[in-house]
Tab-separated table of C-alpha atoms in Angstrom:
chain	number	residue	atom	x	y	z
A	295	MET	CA	63.478	-36.976	42.859
A	296	HIS	CA	60.982	-39.261	44.596
A	297	ASN	CA	57.566	-37.565	44.684
A	298	ASN	CA	55.690	-38.275	47.906
A	299	ASP	CA	53.893	-34.973	48.271
A	300	PRO	CA	50.762	-35.665	50.378
A	301	LYS	CA	48.951	-32.998	48.363
A	302	SER	CA	49.538	-34.741	45.064
A	303	ASN	CA	46.470	-35.720	43.043
A	304	ALA	CA	47.306	-39.408	43.418
A	305	SER	CA	47.425	-39.362	47.234
A	306	HIS	CA	43.700	-39.958	47.652
A	307	GLU	CA	44.060	-43.197	45.681
A	308	LEU	CA	46.644	-44.631	48.062
A	309	SER	CA	45.656	-47.168	50.700
A	310	LEU	CA	45.873	-46.065	54.336
A	311	GLN	CA	48.621	-48.637	54.803
A	312	THR	CA	50.698	-46.784	52.227
A	313	GLN	CA	49.730	-43.389	53.601
A	314	ALA	CA	51.011	-44.453	57.036
A	315	LEU	CA	54.440	-44.183	55.397
A	316	HIS	CA	53.998	-41.333	52.936
A	317	SER	CA	51.329	-38.890	54.139
A	318	ALA	CA	52.510	-35.459	55.307
A	319	PHE	CA	56.121	-36.416	54.613
A	320	GLN	CA	58.740	-35.355	52.097
A	321	ALA	CA	62.449	-35.951	51.977
A	322	ASP	CA	64.400	-33.039	53.425
A	323	PRO	CA	64.942	-30.545	50.561
A	324	GLN	CA	68.516	-29.756	51.680
A	325	THR	CA	69.913	-33.044	52.997
A	326	HIS	CA	67.518	-35.373	51.115
A	327	ALA	CA	67.128	-37.391	54.335
A	328	ILE	CA	64.154	-39.748	54.238
A	329	ALA	CA	63.470	-39.789	57.983
A	330	PRO	CA	61.441	-36.952	59.558
A	331	ASN	CA	63.387	-34.126	61.135
A	332	ILE	CA	63.007	-33.117	64.784
A	333	ALA	CA	62.391	-29.453	65.607
A	334	MET	CA	63.586	-29.366	69.221
A	335	SER	CA	63.371	-25.601	69.659
A	336	VAL	CA	60.907	-24.302	72.231
A	337	ASN	CA	60.859	-20.851	70.655
A	338	HIS	CA	60.352	-19.602	67.097
A	339	THR	CA	60.952	-16.107	65.753
A	340	PHE	CA	58.025	-14.163	64.332
A	341	SER	CA	57.275	-10.786	62.790
A	342	PRO	CA	55.420	-8.319	65.036
A	343	GLU	CA	53.764	-6.945	61.907
A	344	GLY	CA	51.873	-10.230	61.553
A	345	GLY	CA	49.127	-9.097	63.921
A	346	ALA	CA	47.959	-10.210	67.333
A	347	PHE	CA	47.902	-13.903	68.112
A	348	SER	CA	44.985	-15.167	70.171
A	349	ALA	CA	45.149	-18.400	72.162
A	350	GLN	CA	41.555	-18.090	73.342
A	351	GLY	CA	39.801	-19.773	70.451
A	352	LEU	CA	39.397	-16.678	68.251
A	353	ASP	CA	42.060	-18.062	65.926
A	354	ASP	CA	43.038	-21.681	65.383
A	355	ILE	CA	46.550	-21.937	66.788
A	356	SER	CA	47.526	-24.619	64.308
A	357	ASP	CA	46.817	-22.272	61.395
A	358	GLY	CA	49.160	-19.589	62.711
A	359	PRO	CA	52.961	-19.456	62.754
A	360	PHE	CA	54.967	-21.646	65.101
A	361	LEU	CA	55.674	-19.513	68.152
A	362	TYR	CA	56.046	-21.608	71.276
A	363	ALA	CA	56.332	-25.396	71.648
A	364	GLY	CA	53.765	-25.424	74.450
A	365	TRP	CA	51.173	-24.496	71.805
A	366	THR	CA	52.428	-26.012	68.578
A	367	ASN	CA	55.641	-27.544	67.284
A	368	PRO	CA	56.595	-28.524	63.711
A	369	THR	CA	57.342	-32.160	64.570
A	370	VAL	CA	54.250	-32.557	66.729
A	371	ARG	CA	52.137	-30.930	64.034
A	372	GLN	CA	53.492	-33.362	61.438
A	373	LEU	CA	52.483	-36.267	63.679
A	374	GLU	CA	48.980	-34.806	64.045
A	375	GLN	CA	48.594	-34.448	60.287
A	376	ARG	CA	49.750	-37.999	59.667
A	377	LEU	CA	47.433	-39.450	62.319
A	378	ALA	CA	44.518	-37.463	60.894
A	379	VAL	CA	45.047	-39.153	57.526
A	380	LEU	CA	44.894	-42.624	59.084
A	381	GLU	CA	41.718	-41.859	61.051
A	382	GLN	CA	40.232	-39.905	58.121
A	383	ALA	CA	39.837	-36.913	60.431
A	384	GLU	CA	39.957	-33.220	59.587
A	385	ASP	CA	42.383	-32.432	62.383
A	386	ALA	CA	44.132	-33.798	65.458
A	387	LEU	CA	45.564	-32.619	68.763
A	388	SER	CA	48.461	-34.491	70.354
A	389	THR	CA	49.037	-34.606	74.103
A	390	ALA	CA	51.711	-35.817	76.488
A	391	THR	CA	49.789	-38.969	77.476
A	392	GLY	CA	46.596	-40.812	76.669
A	393	MET	CA	45.139	-39.649	79.988
A	394	ALA	CA	45.952	-36.061	79.007
A	395	ALA	CA	43.933	-36.566	75.828
A	396	ILE	CA	40.971	-37.763	77.907
A	397	SER	CA	41.187	-34.953	80.449
A	398	ALA	CA	41.584	-32.356	77.683
A	399	THR	CA	38.459	-33.714	76.015
A	400	PHE	CA	36.328	-33.753	79.165
A	401	LEU	CA	37.512	-30.407	80.553
A	402	SER	CA	37.273	-28.609	77.200
A	403	LEU	CA	33.817	-29.860	76.236
A	404	LEU	CA	32.088	-30.026	79.633
A	405	GLU	CA	31.279	-27.466	82.301
A	406	ALA	CA	29.353	-27.311	85.560
A	407	GLY	CA	25.797	-28.504	85.054
A	408	ASP	CA	26.612	-30.788	82.112
A	409	HIS	CA	26.075	-34.536	82.061
A	410	LEU	CA	28.594	-37.134	80.854
A	411	ILE	CA	27.957	-40.826	80.144
A	412	ILE	CA	30.891	-43.264	80.176
A	413	SER	CA	31.266	-46.996	79.570
A	414	ASP	CA	30.874	-49.030	82.746
A	415	VAL	CA	34.089	-50.947	81.972
A	416	CYS	CA	36.972	-48.840	80.734
A	417	TYR	CA	40.556	-47.831	81.493
A	418	ALA	CA	40.949	-47.333	85.245
A	419	GLY	CA	42.342	-43.801	85.013
A	420	VAL	CA	39.456	-42.674	82.811
A	421	PHE	CA	36.841	-44.224	85.088
A	422	GLU	CA	38.352	-42.718	88.223
A	423	PHE	CA	38.813	-39.273	86.663
A	424	ALA	CA	35.221	-39.225	85.422
A	425	THR	CA	33.544	-40.588	88.537
A	426	GLN	CA	35.755	-39.148	91.286
A	427	VAL	CA	37.162	-35.870	89.932
A	428	LEU	CA	34.648	-34.387	87.480
A	429	PRO	CA	31.764	-34.322	90.007
A	430	ARG	CA	33.877	-31.964	92.163
A	431	TYR	CA	33.487	-29.422	89.369
A	432	GLY	CA	29.730	-29.802	89.041
A	433	ILE	CA	29.745	-32.262	86.142
A	434	GLU	CA	27.232	-35.071	86.466
A	435	VAL	CA	28.456	-38.510	85.408
A	436	SER	CA	26.491	-41.681	84.645
A	437	VAL	CA	28.077	-45.106	84.234
A	438	VAL	CA	26.295	-47.218	81.610
A	439	ASP	CA	26.797	-50.579	79.938
A	440	THR	CA	27.250	-49.121	76.458
A	441	ARG	CA	27.014	-52.541	74.824
A	442	CYS	CA	23.284	-51.829	74.896
A	443	THR	CA	22.260	-48.723	72.941
A	444	THR	CA	18.865	-48.791	74.658
A	445	LEU	CA	20.527	-48.423	78.072
A	446	VAL	CA	22.386	-45.375	76.790
A	447	ARG	CA	19.162	-43.920	75.413
A	448	ASP	CA	17.454	-44.408	78.771
A	449	ALA	CA	20.332	-42.645	80.560
A	450	LEU	CA	20.228	-39.524	78.374
A	451	LYS	CA	19.181	-36.279	80.038
A	452	GLU	CA	18.469	-32.770	78.828
A	453	ASN	CA	21.937	-31.727	80.017
A	454	THR	CA	23.826	-34.687	78.454
A	455	LYS	CA	26.639	-33.220	76.354
A	456	LEU	CA	29.008	-36.120	75.780
A	457	VAL	CA	29.032	-39.925	75.696
A	458	HIS	CA	32.469	-41.528	76.000
A	459	ILE	CA	33.063	-45.174	75.156
A	460	GLU	CA	35.894	-47.658	74.817
A	461	THR	CA	35.618	-50.330	72.173
A	462	PRO	CA	37.036	-52.872	72.742
A	463	SER	CA	37.003	-52.042	76.450
A	464	ASN	CA	39.805	-52.581	78.933
A	465	PRO	CA	40.109	-55.273	80.242
A	466	LEU	CA	37.024	-57.300	79.231
A	467	LEU	CA	37.065	-56.571	75.493
A	468	ARG	CA	33.419	-55.591	75.362
A	469	LEU	CA	32.276	-53.811	72.204
A	470	THR	CA	29.970	-50.879	71.579
A	471	ASP	CA	28.062	-50.498	68.319
A	472	ILE	CA	29.556	-47.180	67.218
A	473	LYS	CA	27.245	-46.667	64.265
A	474	ALA	CA	24.029	-47.364	66.174
A	475	LEU	CA	25.081	-45.215	69.122
A	476	SER	CA	26.184	-42.314	66.920
A	477	LEU	CA	22.809	-42.288	65.149
A	478	LEU	CA	21.029	-42.071	68.508
A	479	LEU	CA	23.249	-39.265	69.790
A	480	LYS	CA	23.085	-37.186	66.625
A	481	GLN	CA	19.292	-37.118	66.991
A	482	ASN	CA	19.852	-35.528	70.400
A	483	ASN	CA	22.764	-33.227	69.450
A	484	ILE	CA	25.147	-35.063	71.790
A	485	LEU	CA	28.812	-35.694	71.019
A	486	LEU	CA	30.303	-39.198	70.932
A	487	SER	CA	33.966	-39.789	71.758
A	488	VAL	CA	35.550	-43.191	71.210
A	489	ASP	CA	38.702	-44.449	72.882
A	490	SER	CA	40.016	-46.670	70.094
A	491	THR	CA	43.406	-47.443	71.633
A	492	PHE	CA	42.886	-51.217	71.480
A	493	SER	CA	41.831	-51.069	67.832
A	494	THR	CA	44.005	-48.376	66.253
A	495	PRO	CA	42.949	-47.009	62.833
A	496	VAL	CA	44.114	-50.274	61.287
A	497	ILE	CA	41.162	-52.110	62.835
A	498	THR	CA	38.390	-49.527	63.305
A	499	GLN	CA	37.920	-45.944	62.155
A	500	PRO	CA	35.186	-44.593	64.447
A	501	LEU	CA	34.747	-41.296	62.590
A	502	THR	CA	33.624	-43.157	59.475
A	503	LEU	CA	30.970	-44.857	61.651
A	504	GLY	CA	29.600	-41.554	62.926
A	505	ALA	CA	31.667	-40.769	66.029
A	506	ASP	CA	32.637	-37.134	66.650
A	507	LEU	CA	35.985	-37.765	68.321
A	508	VAL	CA	38.547	-40.564	68.373
A	509	ILE	CA	41.043	-40.793	71.217
A	510	HIS	CA	44.250	-42.827	71.345
A	511	SER	CA	46.892	-43.522	73.893
A	512	LEU	CA	49.790	-43.248	71.454
A	513	THR	CA	51.900	-44.948	74.123
A	514	LYS	CA	50.383	-48.269	73.115
A	515	PHE	CA	50.061	-49.867	69.665
A	516	ILE	CA	50.587	-46.759	67.527
A	517	ASN	CA	54.037	-46.184	68.997
A	518	GLY	CA	54.450	-49.922	69.499
A	519	HIS	CA	57.874	-49.967	71.134
A	520	GLY	CA	57.135	-49.235	74.799
A	521	ASP	CA	59.544	-46.320	74.964
A	522	VAL	CA	57.457	-43.128	74.859
A	523	LEU	CA	54.236	-41.657	76.259
A	524	GLY	CA	51.695	-39.815	74.134
A	525	GLY	CA	48.033	-39.248	73.382
A	526	CYS	CA	45.902	-37.872	70.567
A	527	ILE	CA	42.359	-36.606	69.907
A	528	LEU	CA	41.001	-36.553	66.345
A	529	GLY	CA	37.835	-35.136	64.844
A	530	SER	CA	36.370	-32.212	62.912
A	531	LYS	CA	38.379	-29.018	62.677
A	532	PRO	CA	35.888	-26.915	64.725
A	533	VAL	CA	35.889	-29.388	67.626
A	534	ILE	CA	39.669	-29.885	67.595
A	535	LYS	CA	40.088	-26.098	67.401
A	536	ARG	CA	38.141	-25.795	70.655
A	537	LEU	CA	40.156	-28.551	72.296
A	538	ARG	CA	43.447	-27.002	71.164
A	539	ALA	CA	42.476	-23.545	72.415
A	540	ILE	CA	41.515	-24.836	75.866
A	541	GLY	CA	43.110	-28.208	76.546
A	542	GLY	CA	46.106	-27.619	74.317
A	543	VAL	CA	46.991	-24.277	75.879
A	544	TYR	CA	45.815	-24.260	79.482
A	545	LEU	CA	46.243	-27.830	80.691
A	546	GLY	CA	49.951	-27.869	79.884
A	547	ALA	CA	50.141	-31.451	78.651
A	548	SER	CA	52.005	-30.756	75.419
A	549	LEU	CA	53.677	-33.597	73.573
A	550	SER	CA	57.430	-33.143	73.164
A	551	ALA	CA	59.007	-33.024	69.728
A	552	HIS	CA	61.216	-36.013	70.481
A	553	SER	CA	58.228	-38.057	71.636
A	554	ALA	CA	56.350	-37.125	68.458
A	555	TRP	CA	59.326	-38.236	66.370
A	556	LEU	CA	59.474	-41.611	68.142
A	557	ILE	CA	55.731	-42.119	67.682
A	558	MET	CA	56.016	-41.357	63.960
A	559	ARG	CA	58.739	-43.999	63.738
A	560	GLY	CA	56.336	-46.485	65.295
A	561	MET	CA	53.282	-45.600	63.230
A	562	GLU	CA	55.136	-46.289	59.993
A	563	THR	CA	55.129	-50.012	60.862
A	564	LEU	CA	51.651	-49.944	62.424
A	565	TYR	CA	49.827	-51.861	59.698
A	566	ALA	CA	52.384	-54.661	59.530
A	567	ARG	CA	52.564	-54.961	63.319
A	568	MET	CA	48.799	-55.006	63.860
A	569	LYS	CA	48.346	-57.666	61.178
A	570	THR	CA	51.047	-59.874	62.684
A	571	LEU	CA	49.976	-59.623	66.307
A	572	SER	CA	46.258	-59.906	65.454
A	573	ASP	CA	46.910	-63.130	63.551
A	574	SER	CA	48.950	-64.458	66.472
A	575	ALA	CA	46.315	-63.405	69.020
A	576	LEU	CA	43.554	-65.244	67.148
A	577	THR	CA	45.662	-68.401	67.009
A	578	ILE	CA	46.468	-68.150	70.719
A	579	ALA	CA	42.874	-67.368	71.719
A	580	ASN	CA	41.649	-70.463	69.886
A	581	TRP	CA	44.312	-72.562	71.612
A	582	LEU	CA	43.449	-71.133	75.058
A	583	GLU	CA	39.772	-71.891	74.531
A	584	SER	CA	40.562	-75.593	74.239
A	585	HIS	CA	42.799	-75.750	77.333
A	586	PRO	CA	41.311	-77.626	80.327
A	587	ARG	CA	42.523	-75.061	82.894
A	588	VAL	CA	41.020	-72.101	81.027
A	589	CYS	CA	37.445	-71.345	82.087
A	590	LYS	CA	36.659	-68.583	79.611
A	591	VAL	CA	38.437	-66.650	76.871
A	592	LEU	CA	37.493	-63.080	75.988
A	593	TYR	CA	38.579	-62.185	72.461
A	594	PRO	CA	36.424	-60.479	69.783
A	595	GLY	CA	37.631	-62.848	67.066
A	596	LEU	CA	36.204	-65.947	68.725
A	597	GLU	CA	32.759	-67.150	67.764
A	598	SER	CA	32.134	-67.630	71.498
A	599	HIS	CA	32.431	-63.868	72.065
A	600	GLN	CA	28.937	-62.522	72.754
A	601	GLN	CA	29.466	-59.740	70.220
A	602	PHE	CA	31.306	-61.687	67.534
A	603	SER	CA	28.842	-60.505	64.875
A	604	LEU	CA	29.450	-56.845	65.786
A	605	ALA	CA	33.200	-57.452	65.796
A	606	GLN	CA	32.961	-58.733	62.239
A	607	GLN	CA	31.059	-55.604	61.226
A	608	GLN	CA	33.242	-52.872	62.719
A	609	MET	CA	36.678	-54.481	63.105
A	610	ALA	CA	38.961	-55.246	60.162
A	611	LEU	CA	41.105	-57.399	62.494
A	612	PHE	CA	40.464	-58.517	66.065
A	613	GLY	CA	43.439	-56.974	67.834
A	614	GLY	CA	46.285	-58.098	70.037
A	615	ILE	CA	44.634	-58.244	73.470
A	616	ILE	CA	43.279	-61.444	75.039
A	617	ALA	CA	41.722	-61.827	78.483
A	618	PHE	CA	40.988	-65.200	80.027
A	619	GLN	CA	39.842	-66.822	83.260
A	620	VAL	CA	41.700	-69.745	84.808
A	621	ASP	CA	40.825	-72.287	87.494
A	622	ASP	CA	43.466	-71.011	89.964
A	623	ILE	CA	44.391	-67.389	89.378
A	624	ASP	CA	46.875	-67.276	92.305
A	625	SER	CA	49.165	-70.004	90.994
A	626	ILE	CA	48.930	-68.753	87.426
A	627	GLU	CA	49.869	-65.232	88.484
A	628	GLN	CA	53.033	-66.507	90.162
A	629	ARG	CA	53.993	-68.538	87.111
A	630	PHE	CA	53.523	-65.630	84.716
A	631	ALA	CA	55.517	-63.372	87.031
A	632	HIS	CA	58.410	-65.761	87.688
A	633	GLU	CA	58.502	-68.598	85.128
A	634	SER	CA	57.491	-67.169	81.775
A	635	ALA	CA	60.110	-67.176	79.032
A	636	MET	CA	58.053	-65.081	76.604
A	637	PHE	CA	55.618	-62.878	78.559
A	638	TYR	CA	56.936	-59.953	80.573
A	639	TYR	CA	54.810	-59.457	83.679
A	640	ALA	CA	54.002	-55.775	83.323
A	641	PHE	CA	51.185	-53.311	82.896
A	642	SER	CA	50.398	-51.531	79.635
A	643	ILE	CA	49.770	-52.981	76.191
A	644	GLY	CA	50.944	-52.571	72.617
A	645	HIS	CA	54.614	-53.401	73.159
A	646	GLN	CA	56.589	-55.280	70.509
A	647	ARG	CA	57.208	-57.915	73.209
A	648	SER	CA	54.340	-59.846	74.758
A	649	LEU	CA	53.097	-58.695	78.159
A	650	ALA	CA	50.884	-60.324	80.778
A	651	VAL	CA	49.213	-59.130	83.950
A	652	VAL	CA	46.567	-60.513	86.308
A	653	MET	CA	43.633	-58.185	86.966
A	654	ARG	CA	41.597	-59.331	89.967
A	655	THR	CA	37.957	-58.402	90.319
A	656	ASP	CA	38.330	-57.571	94.024
A	657	ASP	CA	41.257	-55.226	93.308
A	658	LEU	CA	39.374	-53.449	90.516
A	659	ASP	CA	36.334	-53.124	92.765
A	660	ALA	CA	38.361	-51.622	95.620
A	661	SER	CA	40.476	-49.260	93.557
A	662	THR	CA	38.537	-48.338	90.425
A	663	TYR	CA	34.998	-49.437	89.746
A	664	ARG	CA	33.449	-49.617	93.222
A	665	PHE	CA	30.697	-51.818	91.860
A	666	THR	CA	27.089	-51.802	92.865
A	667	PRO	CA	25.904	-55.391	93.488
A	668	GLU	CA	24.310	-55.476	90.030
A	669	GLN	CA	27.445	-54.116	88.327
A	670	ARG	CA	29.632	-56.638	90.130
A	671	THR	CA	27.391	-59.485	88.995
A	672	GLN	CA	27.617	-58.257	85.392
A	673	PHE	CA	31.401	-57.890	85.617
A	674	CYS	CA	31.887	-61.338	87.151
A	675	ARG	CA	29.992	-62.969	84.297
A	676	ASP	CA	32.986	-62.162	82.118
A	677	ALA	CA	35.815	-61.845	84.633
A	678	GLY	CA	34.984	-64.255	87.439
A	679	ALA	CA	37.517	-63.672	90.224
A	680	GLY	CA	39.766	-61.984	87.704
A	681	VAL	CA	41.408	-62.349	84.325
A	682	VAL	CA	44.857	-62.768	82.867
A	683	ARG	CA	45.283	-60.031	80.266
A	684	LEU	CA	47.723	-60.781	77.478
A	685	SER	CA	49.125	-58.154	75.131
A	686	ILE	CA	50.464	-60.181	72.236
A	687	GLY	CA	53.710	-59.001	70.699
A	688	LEU	CA	55.661	-59.888	67.584
A	689	GLU	CA	57.037	-63.229	68.718
A	690	SER	CA	56.075	-66.423	66.910
A	691	ALA	CA	52.631	-67.644	67.970
A	692	ASP	CA	54.103	-71.143	68.267
A	693	ASP	CA	56.700	-69.925	70.772
A	694	LEU	CA	54.059	-68.066	72.800
A	695	ILE	CA	51.818	-71.144	72.891
A	696	ARG	CA	54.761	-73.314	73.976
A	697	ASP	CA	55.326	-70.919	76.880
A	698	LEU	CA	51.627	-70.903	77.764
A	699	LYS	CA	51.639	-74.715	77.832
A	700	HIS	CA	54.357	-74.557	80.450
A	701	LEU	CA	52.598	-71.869	82.510
A	702	LEU	CA	49.204	-73.610	82.421
A	703	ARG	CA	50.540	-77.101	83.178
């Protein structure tokens, strides 16, 4: 019988690439199937003699028996355990979407009178939730360029409880020095959460750099097939226990067993996929940088990236997302939408097929960021009138470049 018990003495010697396949998994003892099972039941029987079950944080739900799928589920719990291995976390909480993971984090850790700092450029839903919704509940929010640790330090207040960053950020691929920022925040007893969706644990493991929480939209690279929504928060057991007791129970954004099963299917090929698309993205970014119609390329793996040195320090690869400016964004948008043979014109990232979308500065200003004059100036230094964001898939880099030649003619 093949021995892949995650508790075996040899498991700690395995690379994370290998553990993506073998951690928290054993062949079914009855059928000997070597694909994870799906526990689709909402309800589980239990013995009333087992004692009272508290969902208010007195007991960690994940340590108790499976009772109700809205709280815990065997398949979802297996996904959490496997993700925790890859991020080198003590525990994890899965949610129905990446946005649910963010809202569970903010609403579980913050209350009226607290202060939150977020990156000035980040996922639109996160920015809007933080700046437009949280203040309604008495939570103070500051928007800071977290590329500069000094700016974060200057924004700290006595009531600051949490700093939330994206690195690389969406859509400008700005980086934050996780290690330097975590050292600053630990001196002030402030938590640091890192949205690492663009990186995945293949590229960066924020907890090993001092972060308290790592957040992923599992919809993106970790699933990798564009067919399921999901989110996850990872960190120490005490913090995840608090999030599970509040966000996991009361916000109602539970991940379904079938979604968890699909995400586990995707994460088993995560290392191979991230290596392939990162290699392709670097090749394409270098090609774009030499094209006469391209004004600027934003990609952490280019020496022209303002934070290339930091990227080399905290990124094992440089990822699959490229943003670039062009001389005529209107004509290029139409060509990507109607003439591309390789790029699907669509939102989201992390699909096995390459995606492209135009993100205009004016649209982001009107709908999401609502820039101050200074913030708009800073944004336009990278984005100009807007950027084309590419999510590189698993196609040949040569074929993608051939298509880009046609689109940029």
